[in-house]
Amino acid sequence: MEVLNNLAFGFSHALTWHNLMYCAIGCTVGTLVGLLPGLGPLATISLLLPLTYSIPTTGALIMLAGIYYGAQYGDSVSAITMKIPHASSIVACIDGYAMTLKGQTGLALFTAGFSSFIGGTVSILVLSFLAPVLGEVAFLFGPADYVAMMLVGFVCVSFVTTGSLLNGLAMCMIGVLLGTIGTDVNSGMARFTMDMPFLTDGVGIVSIALGCFGIAEITKNLDSREERSPFNGKIHLIPTWAEFKRIIPSALRGSVIGSFLGILPGGGPTIAQFAAYALDKKVSKYKHEIGTGCIEGVAGQAAADEAAARTSFIPLMSIGIPENAVMALMLAAFIIKGIQPGPNMIASHPELFWGLVASMWIGNVFLLVLNVPLVRYWLSVFKIPYSVLFPSILFFCCIGTYSVNNNLDDVFITAAFGFMGYMFMRLELDAAPLMLGFILGPMLEENFRRAMLLSRGSFGTFVSRPISGTLLGLIGIFVLWQVVSFVLQARKKIVIAPPVALEPQE
């Protein structure tokens, strides 16, 4: 009852007309930001942060939060319709774009919006009931535990890849190697930069995502001899009851995974989407269809994306530790307003904490009401001739890449990855495992070094800690099970030829 009273107290603050206005502005701006290639919530919040000086405290934080979780849905629109993802919508390109090629774009967009609503609702319940307790979960994880969790992420390659497992692992290792480019954090030495100054900061994830997915897909379409026809078929927007029964379980699974990974530093929407997709490919009733344009492939990752975006506020507001760059900017916004997030924030500023939590559910409803009717307008992109559409997409890709660091070299790096992505497509290699390796590789290296320093070079720390030991044990069981399954399948394919009778010689 106490939580319900606190939520009612929060809604009394969030439902004021000016806070509703700031929530609507944040969700709308976030959706539009998500649609533009390369321009994510990080750059937008950075630009709008000075405006918070002239906006009331609760309204300013509600608006910035709306930009963050509103961009998560906008990301999926560009990924599904044009295969141009942000970091949090890479997995949406797999089944979402495959549904677009089948003429089911409306269904894919509705599924993403509805699943995002489910993910947001579940995560808000988690945020309301368990925020004070779950904030302490992050303290239980040490560097060795994060190493084990990153290795679990690499195990997801076998489920994320749409090709063979060997090709998926190879692409993942390429991503890990790309993640090592730049300046070593410990020694300060440049690694694999080939004496090129613009590589000292490493390769940006925006350049890889836009290049390997967006520009590569454009190049593939231009290379094809088939004429791209505008979308003129019947719009399948509202799912049938049978399709709803497929969406809801997948969305609930993704909501649980996203809510958990959003709490952990280093997790967040990017990791949550891969984990949710891997779980769906393992336990879904329609797991054999995932990867070919399946509803579950869109629902689970969209729910995990939204859930992780909201629960990432738990470590920020409960223990004062931001888990990613966007949360670091939110921390700056709190400090600008003279508020120090931490264990005493709920008691010291209850109207701000519960008002922000309540506004997330209001923004969740607003995003559903705003974006579902706009699906028909998103489909109008198919009415544009491709000879006009692809230069516009390239223009926004270049603008989005340039706006991240205001560096022209990033545009050339994106073009290079576009050529690389096109070659991957011609070789029938999936780029999703490459993105997973690029994201997890630097985090794995950082936490591995930290764990070895704390243990004075002893590898026993990875098995002596309960969390890391359990995760490594599960990985070992999974690898052993995969090997046994491979051997059994290989034995079934062996055909023993019947003995040939020898004819008597005359």
Coordinates of C-alpha atoms in Angstrom, one line a residue:
M1 CA 0.0 0.0 0.0
E2 CA 2.9 2.3 0.7
V3 CA 4.1 2.1 -2.9
L4 CA 0.6 2.8 -4.2
N5 CA 0.4 5.9 -2.0
N6 CA 3.8 7.0 -3.3
L7 CA 2.7 6.5 -6.9
A8 CA -0.5 8.5 -6.3
F9 CA 1.7 11.2 -4.8
G10 CA 4.0 11.1 -7.8
F11 CA 1.0 11.3 -10.3
S12 CA -0.3 14.4 -8.4
H13 CA 3.0 16.1 -9.4
A14 CA 3.4 14.6 -12.9
L15 CA -0.1 15.4 -14.0
T16 CA 0.3 19.1 -13.6
W17 CA -0.1 20.9 -16.9
H18 CA 3.5 22.1 -17.2
N19 CA 5.0 18.7 -16.3
L20 CA 2.7 17.1 -18.9
M21 CA 3.9 19.6 -21.4
Y22 CA 7.6 18.9 -20.7
C23 CA 6.9 15.1 -20.9
A24 CA 5.2 15.5 -24.3
I25 CA 8.1 17.6 -25.5
G26 CA 10.6 15.1 -24.4
C27 CA 8.8 12.1 -25.9
T28 CA 8.2 13.9 -29.2
V29 CA 11.8 15.2 -29.5
G30 CA 13.1 11.7 -28.5
T31 CA 11.1 10.0 -31.2
L32 CA 12.3 12.4 -33.9
V33 CA 15.9 12.1 -32.7
G34 CA 15.6 8.3 -32.9
L35 CA 14.5 8.6 -36.6
L36 CA 17.6 10.5 -37.6
P37 CA 20.7 8.4 -38.3
G38 CA 23.5 9.0 -35.9
L39 CA 21.8 11.7 -33.8
G40 CA 21.0 9.8 -30.6
P41 CA 19.8 10.9 -27.2
L42 CA 23.3 11.5 -26.0
A43 CA 24.0 14.3 -28.5
T44 CA 20.5 15.8 -28.0
I45 CA 20.6 15.9 -24.2
S46 CA 24.1 17.4 -24.5
L47 CA 22.7 20.2 -26.6
L48 CA 19.6 20.8 -24.5
L49 CA 21.3 20.6 -21.1
P50 CA 21.9 24.4 -20.8
L51 CA 18.2 24.9 -21.3
T52 CA 17.5 23.2 -17.9
Y53 CA 18.7 26.3 -16.1
S54 CA 15.5 28.1 -17.1
I55 CA 13.1 25.2 -16.6
P56 CA 11.7 24.0 -13.2
T57 CA 13.6 21.1 -11.7
T58 CA 10.9 18.4 -12.1
G59 CA 9.9 19.5 -15.5
A60 CA 13.5 19.6 -16.8
L61 CA 14.3 16.1 -15.6
I62 CA 11.0 14.8 -16.9
M63 CA 11.8 16.3 -20.4
L64 CA 15.4 14.8 -20.5
A65 CA 14.1 11.4 -19.4
G66 CA 11.4 11.5 -22.1
I67 CA 14.1 12.3 -24.7
Y68 CA 16.1 9.2 -23.6
Y69 CA 13.3 6.6 -23.6
G70 CA 11.4 8.2 -26.5
A71 CA 14.5 7.8 -28.7
Q72 CA 14.5 4.1 -28.0
Y73 CA 11.3 3.7 -30.0
G74 CA 12.3 6.1 -32.7
D75 CA 15.5 4.0 -33.2
S76 CA 13.4 1.0 -34.1
V77 CA 11.5 2.9 -36.8
S78 CA 14.6 3.6 -38.9
A79 CA 16.0 0.1 -38.3
I80 CA 12.8 -1.6 -39.4
T81 CA 12.0 0.5 -42.4
M82 CA 15.4 1.3 -43.8
K83 CA 17.8 -1.0 -41.9
I84 CA 19.6 2.1 -40.4
P85 CA 20.1 1.4 -36.7
H86 CA 21.4 3.1 -33.7
A87 CA 23.2 1.2 -31.0
S88 CA 20.0 0.3 -29.2
S89 CA 18.2 -1.0 -32.3
I90 CA 20.8 -3.2 -34.0
V91 CA 18.9 -6.4 -33.4
A92 CA 15.7 -4.8 -34.8
C93 CA 17.4 -4.9 -38.2
I94 CA 17.4 -8.7 -38.3
D95 CA 13.7 -9.6 -38.1
G96 CA 12.3 -6.1 -38.4
Y97 CA 13.8 -5.4 -41.8
A98 CA 13.1 -8.9 -42.9
M99 CA 9.4 -8.2 -42.2
T100 CA 9.7 -5.1 -44.3
L101 CA 10.9 -7.1 -47.2
K102 CA 7.9 -9.3 -46.8
G103 CA 5.5 -6.3 -46.9
Q104 CA 4.8 -6.5 -43.2
T105 CA 6.3 -3.1 -42.2
G106 CA 3.1 -1.9 -40.5
L107 CA 2.9 -5.1 -38.4
A108 CA 6.6 -4.8 -37.4
L109 CA 6.2 -1.2 -36.3
F110 CA 3.0 -1.9 -34.4
T111 CA 4.8 -4.8 -32.7
A112 CA 7.7 -2.6 -31.7
G113 CA 5.4 0.1 -30.3
F114 CA 3.2 -2.3 -28.4
S115 CA 6.1 -4.3 -27.0
S116 CA 7.9 -1.1 -26.0
F117 CA 4.7 -0.2 -24.0
I118 CA 4.8 -3.6 -22.3
G119 CA 8.5 -3.3 -21.5
G120 CA 8.1 0.3 -20.2
T121 CA 5.2 -0.7 -18.0
V122 CA 7.0 -3.7 -16.4
S123 CA 10.2 -1.7 -15.8
I124 CA 8.2 1.1 -14.2
L125 CA 6.6 -1.4 -11.8
V126 CA 10.2 -2.7 -11.0
L127 CA 11.4 0.8 -10.6
S128 CA 8.5 1.6 -8.2
F129 CA 8.6 -1.4 -6.0
L130 CA 12.2 -2.5 -6.0
A131 CA 14.3 0.7 -6.7
P132 CA 15.6 1.0 -3.1
V133 CA 16.6 -2.6 -2.9
L134 CA 17.8 -3.3 -6.5
G135 CA 20.1 -0.3 -6.4
E136 CA 22.3 -2.3 -4.0
V137 CA 22.5 -5.2 -6.5
A138 CA 25.1 -3.3 -8.5
F139 CA 27.4 -3.3 -5.4
L140 CA 27.4 -7.1 -5.5
F141 CA 29.0 -7.3 -8.9
G142 CA 32.8 -7.0 -9.0
P143 CA 35.1 -6.9 -12.0
A144 CA 35.4 -10.8 -12.1
D145 CA 31.6 -11.0 -12.2
Y146 CA 31.4 -8.5 -15.1
V147 CA 33.9 -10.6 -17.0
A148 CA 31.7 -13.7 -16.6
M149 CA 28.7 -11.7 -17.6
M150 CA 30.5 -10.4 -20.8
L151 CA 31.4 -14.0 -21.6
V152 CA 27.7 -14.9 -21.3
G153 CA 27.1 -12.2 -23.9
F154 CA 29.6 -13.8 -26.2
V155 CA 27.7 -17.1 -25.9
C156 CA 24.7 -15.2 -27.3
V157 CA 26.5 -15.2 -30.6
S158 CA 25.2 -18.7 -31.3
F159 CA 21.7 -17.3 -31.1
V160 CA 22.1 -13.9 -32.7
T161 CA 23.8 -15.0 -35.8
T162 CA 21.6 -15.9 -38.8
G163 CA 24.3 -18.0 -40.4
S164 CA 26.6 -20.7 -39.2
L165 CA 28.0 -20.6 -35.7
L166 CA 31.6 -20.5 -37.0
N167 CA 30.9 -17.5 -39.2
G168 CA 29.2 -15.8 -36.2
L169 CA 32.1 -16.4 -33.9
A170 CA 34.5 -15.1 -36.6
M171 CA 32.5 -11.9 -37.1
C172 CA 32.3 -11.5 -33.3
M173 CA 36.1 -11.7 -33.1
I174 CA 36.4 -9.1 -35.8
G175 CA 34.3 -6.8 -33.7
V176 CA 36.5 -7.5 -30.6
L177 CA 39.6 -6.5 -32.7
L178 CA 37.9 -3.3 -33.9
G179 CA 37.2 -2.5 -30.3
T180 CA 40.9 -2.5 -29.4
I181 CA 41.7 0.3 -31.9
G182 CA 42.6 3.5 -30.1
T183 CA 44.4 4.6 -26.9
D184 CA 45.1 2.0 -24.2
V185 CA 43.5 3.3 -21.0
N186 CA 46.2 1.8 -18.7
S187 CA 49.4 2.6 -20.6
G188 CA 48.2 5.6 -22.7
M189 CA 49.8 4.1 -25.8
A190 CA 48.1 4.1 -29.2
R191 CA 47.1 0.6 -30.5
F192 CA 46.4 -0.4 -34.1
T193 CA 46.0 3.2 -35.2
M194 CA 48.5 2.9 -38.1
D195 CA 49.9 6.3 -37.2
M196 CA 46.5 7.9 -38.1
P197 CA 45.7 10.6 -35.5
F198 CA 41.9 10.3 -36.0
L199 CA 42.0 6.7 -34.8
T200 CA 43.5 7.6 -31.4
D201 CA 40.1 7.8 -29.9
G202 CA 39.0 4.6 -31.5
V203 CA 36.2 3.8 -33.9
G204 CA 32.8 5.1 -33.0
I205 CA 29.9 2.7 -32.8
V206 CA 27.8 5.1 -34.9
S207 CA 30.2 4.8 -37.8
I208 CA 30.1 1.0 -37.6
A209 CA 26.4 0.7 -37.2
L210 CA 25.5 3.2 -40.0
G211 CA 28.2 1.7 -42.3
C212 CA 27.7 -2.0 -41.9
F213 CA 23.9 -1.7 -41.9
G214 CA 22.7 1.5 -43.5
I215 CA 25.2 2.3 -46.2
A216 CA 25.8 -1.4 -47.0
E217 CA 22.1 -1.9 -47.5
I218 CA 21.9 1.1 -49.8
T219 CA 24.8 -0.2 -51.8
K220 CA 23.2 -3.7 -52.0
N221 CA 20.0 -2.2 -53.3
L222 CA 21.8 -0.1 -55.9
D223 CA 23.8 -3.1 -57.0
S224 CA 20.6 -5.2 -57.5
R225 CA 19.2 -5.4 -61.0
E226 CA 15.7 -5.5 -59.6
E227 CA 13.7 -2.3 -59.5
R228 CA 12.6 -1.2 -56.0
S229 CA 8.9 -0.8 -56.2
P230 CA 7.0 1.6 -53.9
F231 CA 4.8 0.2 -51.2
N232 CA 1.3 0.0 -52.5
G233 CA -0.1 -3.1 -50.8
K234 CA -2.7 -3.4 -48.1
I235 CA -1.4 -2.2 -44.7
H236 CA -1.5 -4.9 -42.1
L237 CA -1.3 -2.8 -38.9
I238 CA -3.3 -4.4 -36.1
P239 CA -2.2 -7.9 -35.3
T240 CA -4.7 -10.7 -35.1
W241 CA -5.4 -12.5 -31.8
A242 CA -3.1 -15.3 -32.8
E243 CA -0.3 -12.8 -33.4
F244 CA -1.0 -11.0 -30.1
K245 CA -0.5 -14.4 -28.4
R246 CA 2.9 -14.6 -30.0
I247 CA 3.9 -11.0 -29.1
I248 CA 2.9 -10.9 -25.4
P249 CA 5.1 -13.8 -24.1
S250 CA 8.1 -12.6 -26.0
A251 CA 7.6 -9.0 -24.8
L252 CA 7.3 -10.1 -21.2
R253 CA 10.5 -12.2 -21.5
G254 CA 12.3 -9.1 -23.0
S255 CA 10.9 -6.9 -20.2
V256 CA 12.3 -9.1 -17.5
I257 CA 15.7 -9.3 -19.1
G258 CA 15.8 -5.5 -19.9
S259 CA 14.7 -4.6 -16.3
F260 CA 17.6 -6.7 -14.9
L261 CA 20.3 -5.6 -17.3
G262 CA 19.3 -2.0 -17.0
I263 CA 20.3 -2.0 -13.3
L264 CA 23.8 -3.3 -13.9
P265 CA 26.6 -0.8 -14.9
G266 CA 27.8 -1.6 -18.4
G267 CA 24.4 -3.2 -19.3
G268 CA 21.6 -1.0 -20.6
P269 CA 19.5 -1.2 -23.8
T270 CA 22.4 -2.3 -26.1
I271 CA 23.2 -5.4 -24.2
A272 CA 19.6 -6.1 -23.3
Q273 CA 18.4 -6.4 -26.9
F274 CA 21.0 -9.1 -27.7
A275 CA 20.2 -11.1 -24.5
A276 CA 16.4 -10.9 -25.2
Y277 CA 16.9 -12.0 -28.8
A278 CA 19.1 -14.9 -27.8
L279 CA 16.5 -16.1 -25.2
D280 CA 13.7 -15.9 -27.8
K281 CA 15.8 -18.0 -30.2
K282 CA 16.2 -20.6 -27.4
V283 CA 12.8 -20.9 -25.7
S284 CA 10.2 -19.4 -28.1
K285 CA 7.7 -21.8 -29.6
Y286 CA 8.5 -20.3 -33.0
K287 CA 12.3 -20.2 -32.5
H288 CA 13.0 -21.7 -35.9
E289 CA 11.3 -18.7 -37.6
I290 CA 13.3 -16.1 -35.8
G291 CA 15.8 -14.5 -38.1
T292 CA 13.6 -14.8 -41.2
G293 CA 11.1 -12.0 -40.3
C294 CA 9.4 -13.2 -37.2
I295 CA 7.2 -11.2 -34.7
E296 CA 9.1 -12.6 -31.7
G297 CA 12.4 -11.2 -33.1
V298 CA 10.9 -7.7 -33.0
A299 CA 8.8 -7.9 -29.8
G300 CA 11.4 -9.3 -27.4
Q301 CA 14.2 -6.8 -28.3
A302 CA 11.9 -3.8 -28.3
A303 CA 10.5 -4.6 -24.9
A304 CA 14.1 -5.2 -23.5
D305 CA 15.2 -2.0 -25.0
E306 CA 12.5 0.1 -23.3
A307 CA 12.7 -1.7 -20.0
A308 CA 16.5 -1.3 -19.8
A309 CA 16.2 2.4 -20.6
R310 CA 14.0 3.0 -17.6
T311 CA 15.6 0.8 -15.0
S312 CA 19.0 2.4 -15.8
F313 CA 17.7 5.2 -13.6
I314 CA 17.8 2.9 -10.6
P315 CA 21.6 3.0 -9.9
L316 CA 21.6 6.7 -10.8
M317 CA 18.9 7.7 -8.3
S318 CA 19.4 5.1 -5.6
I319 CA 23.2 5.0 -5.3
G320 CA 24.3 8.0 -7.4
I321 CA 26.3 6.0 -10.0
P322 CA 25.5 6.5 -13.7
E323 CA 25.7 3.3 -15.8
N324 CA 26.2 4.9 -19.2
A325 CA 27.0 8.2 -20.9
V326 CA 23.3 9.3 -21.0
M327 CA 22.9 8.6 -17.3
A328 CA 26.1 10.7 -16.7
L329 CA 24.4 13.6 -18.4
M330 CA 21.3 13.0 -16.3
L331 CA 23.6 13.1 -13.3
A332 CA 24.9 16.5 -14.5
A333 CA 21.3 17.7 -14.8
F334 CA 20.6 16.7 -11.2
I335 CA 23.7 18.5 -10.0
I336 CA 22.8 21.6 -12.0
K337 CA 19.5 21.7 -10.1
G338 CA 21.3 21.3 -6.8
I339 CA 20.3 17.7 -6.2
Q340 CA 22.7 14.9 -5.4
P341 CA 21.3 11.5 -6.3
G342 CA 22.0 8.8 -3.8
P343 CA 20.4 6.7 -1.0
N344 CA 18.9 9.8 0.6
M345 CA 17.2 11.1 -2.5
I346 CA 13.9 9.3 -2.0
A347 CA 13.6 10.7 1.5
S348 CA 14.9 14.2 0.7
H349 CA 13.1 14.8 -2.6
P350 CA 10.1 12.4 -2.8
E351 CA 8.2 14.7 -5.1
L352 CA 11.0 14.6 -7.6
F353 CA 11.6 10.8 -7.4
W354 CA 8.0 9.7 -7.5
G355 CA 7.1 12.4 -10.0
L356 CA 9.8 11.2 -12.4
V357 CA 8.7 7.6 -12.0
A358 CA 5.0 8.5 -12.6
S359 CA 6.0 10.6 -15.6
M360 CA 7.7 7.6 -17.2
W361 CA 4.3 5.8 -17.3
I362 CA 2.6 8.9 -18.7
G363 CA 5.3 9.1 -21.3
N364 CA 4.8 5.4 -22.0
V365 CA 1.2 6.0 -22.8
F366 CA 2.0 9.1 -24.8
L367 CA 4.5 7.3 -26.9
L368 CA 1.9 4.5 -27.7
V369 CA -0.8 7.1 -28.6
L370 CA 1.6 9.2 -30.6
N371 CA 3.5 6.5 -32.6
V372 CA 0.9 3.9 -33.4
P373 CA -1.3 6.3 -35.5
L374 CA 1.9 7.5 -37.2
V375 CA 2.7 4.0 -38.5
R376 CA 0.8 4.8 -41.7
Y377 CA 2.9 7.9 -42.2
W378 CA 6.1 6.0 -41.6
L379 CA 5.0 3.7 -44.4
S380 CA 4.8 6.6 -46.8
V381 CA 8.6 6.4 -47.1
F382 CA 8.0 3.5 -49.5
K383 CA 6.1 5.8 -51.9
I384 CA 9.3 7.8 -52.5
P385 CA 11.2 6.6 -55.6
Y386 CA 14.5 5.0 -54.5
S387 CA 16.5 7.3 -56.8
V388 CA 15.3 10.1 -54.5
L389 CA 15.3 8.2 -51.3
F390 CA 18.8 6.8 -51.2
P391 CA 20.6 10.2 -51.6
S392 CA 18.5 11.5 -48.7
I393 CA 19.4 8.6 -46.5
L394 CA 23.1 9.0 -47.3
F395 CA 22.8 12.7 -46.5
F396 CA 21.3 12.0 -43.0
C397 CA 23.9 9.3 -42.4
C398 CA 26.7 11.7 -43.1
I399 CA 25.1 14.5 -41.0
G400 CA 24.5 12.1 -38.1
T401 CA 28.0 10.7 -38.2
Y402 CA 29.6 14.2 -38.4
S403 CA 27.4 15.6 -35.5
V404 CA 28.8 13.1 -33.0
N405 CA 32.3 14.6 -32.8
N406 CA 32.1 17.3 -35.5
N407 CA 34.9 15.5 -37.3
L408 CA 34.9 14.9 -41.0
D409 CA 37.1 11.9 -40.6
D410 CA 34.2 10.0 -39.0
V411 CA 32.3 10.3 -42.3
F412 CA 35.2 8.6 -44.2
I413 CA 35.4 5.9 -41.5
T414 CA 31.6 5.3 -42.0
A415 CA 32.1 5.0 -45.7
A416 CA 34.9 2.5 -45.2
F417 CA 32.6 0.4 -43.0
G418 CA 29.9 0.7 -45.6
F419 CA 32.1 -1.0 -48.1
M420 CA 33.1 -3.6 -45.5
G421 CA 29.4 -4.2 -44.7
Y422 CA 28.6 -4.6 -48.4
M423 CA 31.4 -7.2 -48.7
F424 CA 29.9 -9.0 -45.7
M425 CA 26.5 -9.1 -47.4
R426 CA 28.0 -10.5 -50.6
L427 CA 29.8 -13.2 -48.6
E428 CA 26.5 -13.9 -46.7
L429 CA 28.1 -12.9 -43.3
D430 CA 25.9 -11.4 -40.6
A431 CA 27.1 -8.1 -39.1
A432 CA 25.1 -8.4 -35.9
P433 CA 27.7 -10.6 -34.1
L434 CA 30.4 -8.0 -35.1
M435 CA 28.4 -5.3 -33.3
L436 CA 28.1 -7.5 -30.2
G437 CA 31.8 -8.2 -30.2
F438 CA 32.6 -4.5 -30.6
I439 CA 30.4 -3.5 -27.7
L440 CA 31.5 -6.3 -25.3
G441 CA 35.2 -6.4 -26.2
P442 CA 36.4 -3.2 -24.5
M443 CA 34.2 -3.8 -21.5
L444 CA 35.6 -7.4 -21.2
E445 CA 39.2 -6.1 -21.5
E446 CA 38.7 -3.3 -18.9
N447 CA 37.1 -5.6 -16.3
F448 CA 39.5 -8.4 -16.9
R449 CA 42.5 -6.1 -16.2
R450 CA 40.8 -4.7 -13.1
A451 CA 40.0 -8.2 -11.8
M452 CA 43.6 -9.3 -12.3
L453 CA 45.0 -6.3 -10.5
L454 CA 42.7 -6.8 -7.6
S455 CA 43.5 -10.5 -7.4
R456 CA 47.3 -9.9 -7.9
G457 CA 47.3 -12.0 -11.1
S458 CA 45.3 -14.9 -9.7
F459 CA 42.8 -16.5 -12.1
G460 CA 41.2 -18.2 -9.2
T461 CA 39.2 -15.0 -8.6
F462 CA 36.9 -15.9 -11.5
V463 CA 35.8 -19.2 -9.9
S464 CA 36.0 -18.3 -6.2
R465 CA 33.4 -15.6 -6.4
P466 CA 29.8 -16.9 -6.3
I467 CA 28.4 -14.9 -9.2
S468 CA 31.3 -15.3 -11.6
G469 CA 31.7 -19.0 -10.7
T470 CA 28.0 -19.7 -11.3
L471 CA 28.1 -17.9 -14.6
L472 CA 31.2 -19.6 -15.8
G473 CA 29.7 -23.0 -14.8
L474 CA 26.6 -22.3 -16.9
I475 CA 28.8 -21.3 -19.8
G476 CA 30.7 -24.6 -19.4
I477 CA 27.5 -26.6 -19.4
F478 CA 26.2 -24.8 -22.4
V479 CA 29.5 -25.4 -24.4
L480 CA 29.5 -29.1 -23.4
W481 CA 25.8 -29.4 -24.5
Q482 CA 26.6 -27.7 -27.8
V483 CA 29.5 -30.1 -28.5
V484 CA 27.4 -33.2 -27.6
S485 CA 24.6 -32.0 -29.8
F486 CA 27.0 -31.4 -32.7
V487 CA 28.5 -34.9 -32.3
L488 CA 25.1 -36.6 -32.2
Q489 CA 23.9 -34.7 -35.3
A490 CA 27.1 -35.6 -37.1
R491 CA 26.7 -39.3 -36.3
K492 CA 23.1 -39.2 -37.7
K493 CA 24.4 -37.9 -41.0
I494 CA 26.9 -40.7 -41.4
V495 CA 25.4 -43.2 -43.8
I496 CA 26.9 -46.7 -43.6
A497 CA 27.0 -48.2 -47.1
P498 CA 25.7 -51.7 -47.4
P499 CA 28.2 -54.4 -48.3
V500 CA 28.7 -55.0 -52.0
A501 CA 28.4 -58.6 -53.1
L502 CA 31.3 -59.7 -55.3
E503 CA 30.4 -61.4 -58.5
P504 CA 32.0 -64.8 -59.0
Q505 CA 34.8 -64.7 -61.5
E506 CA 34.5 -67.0 -64.5

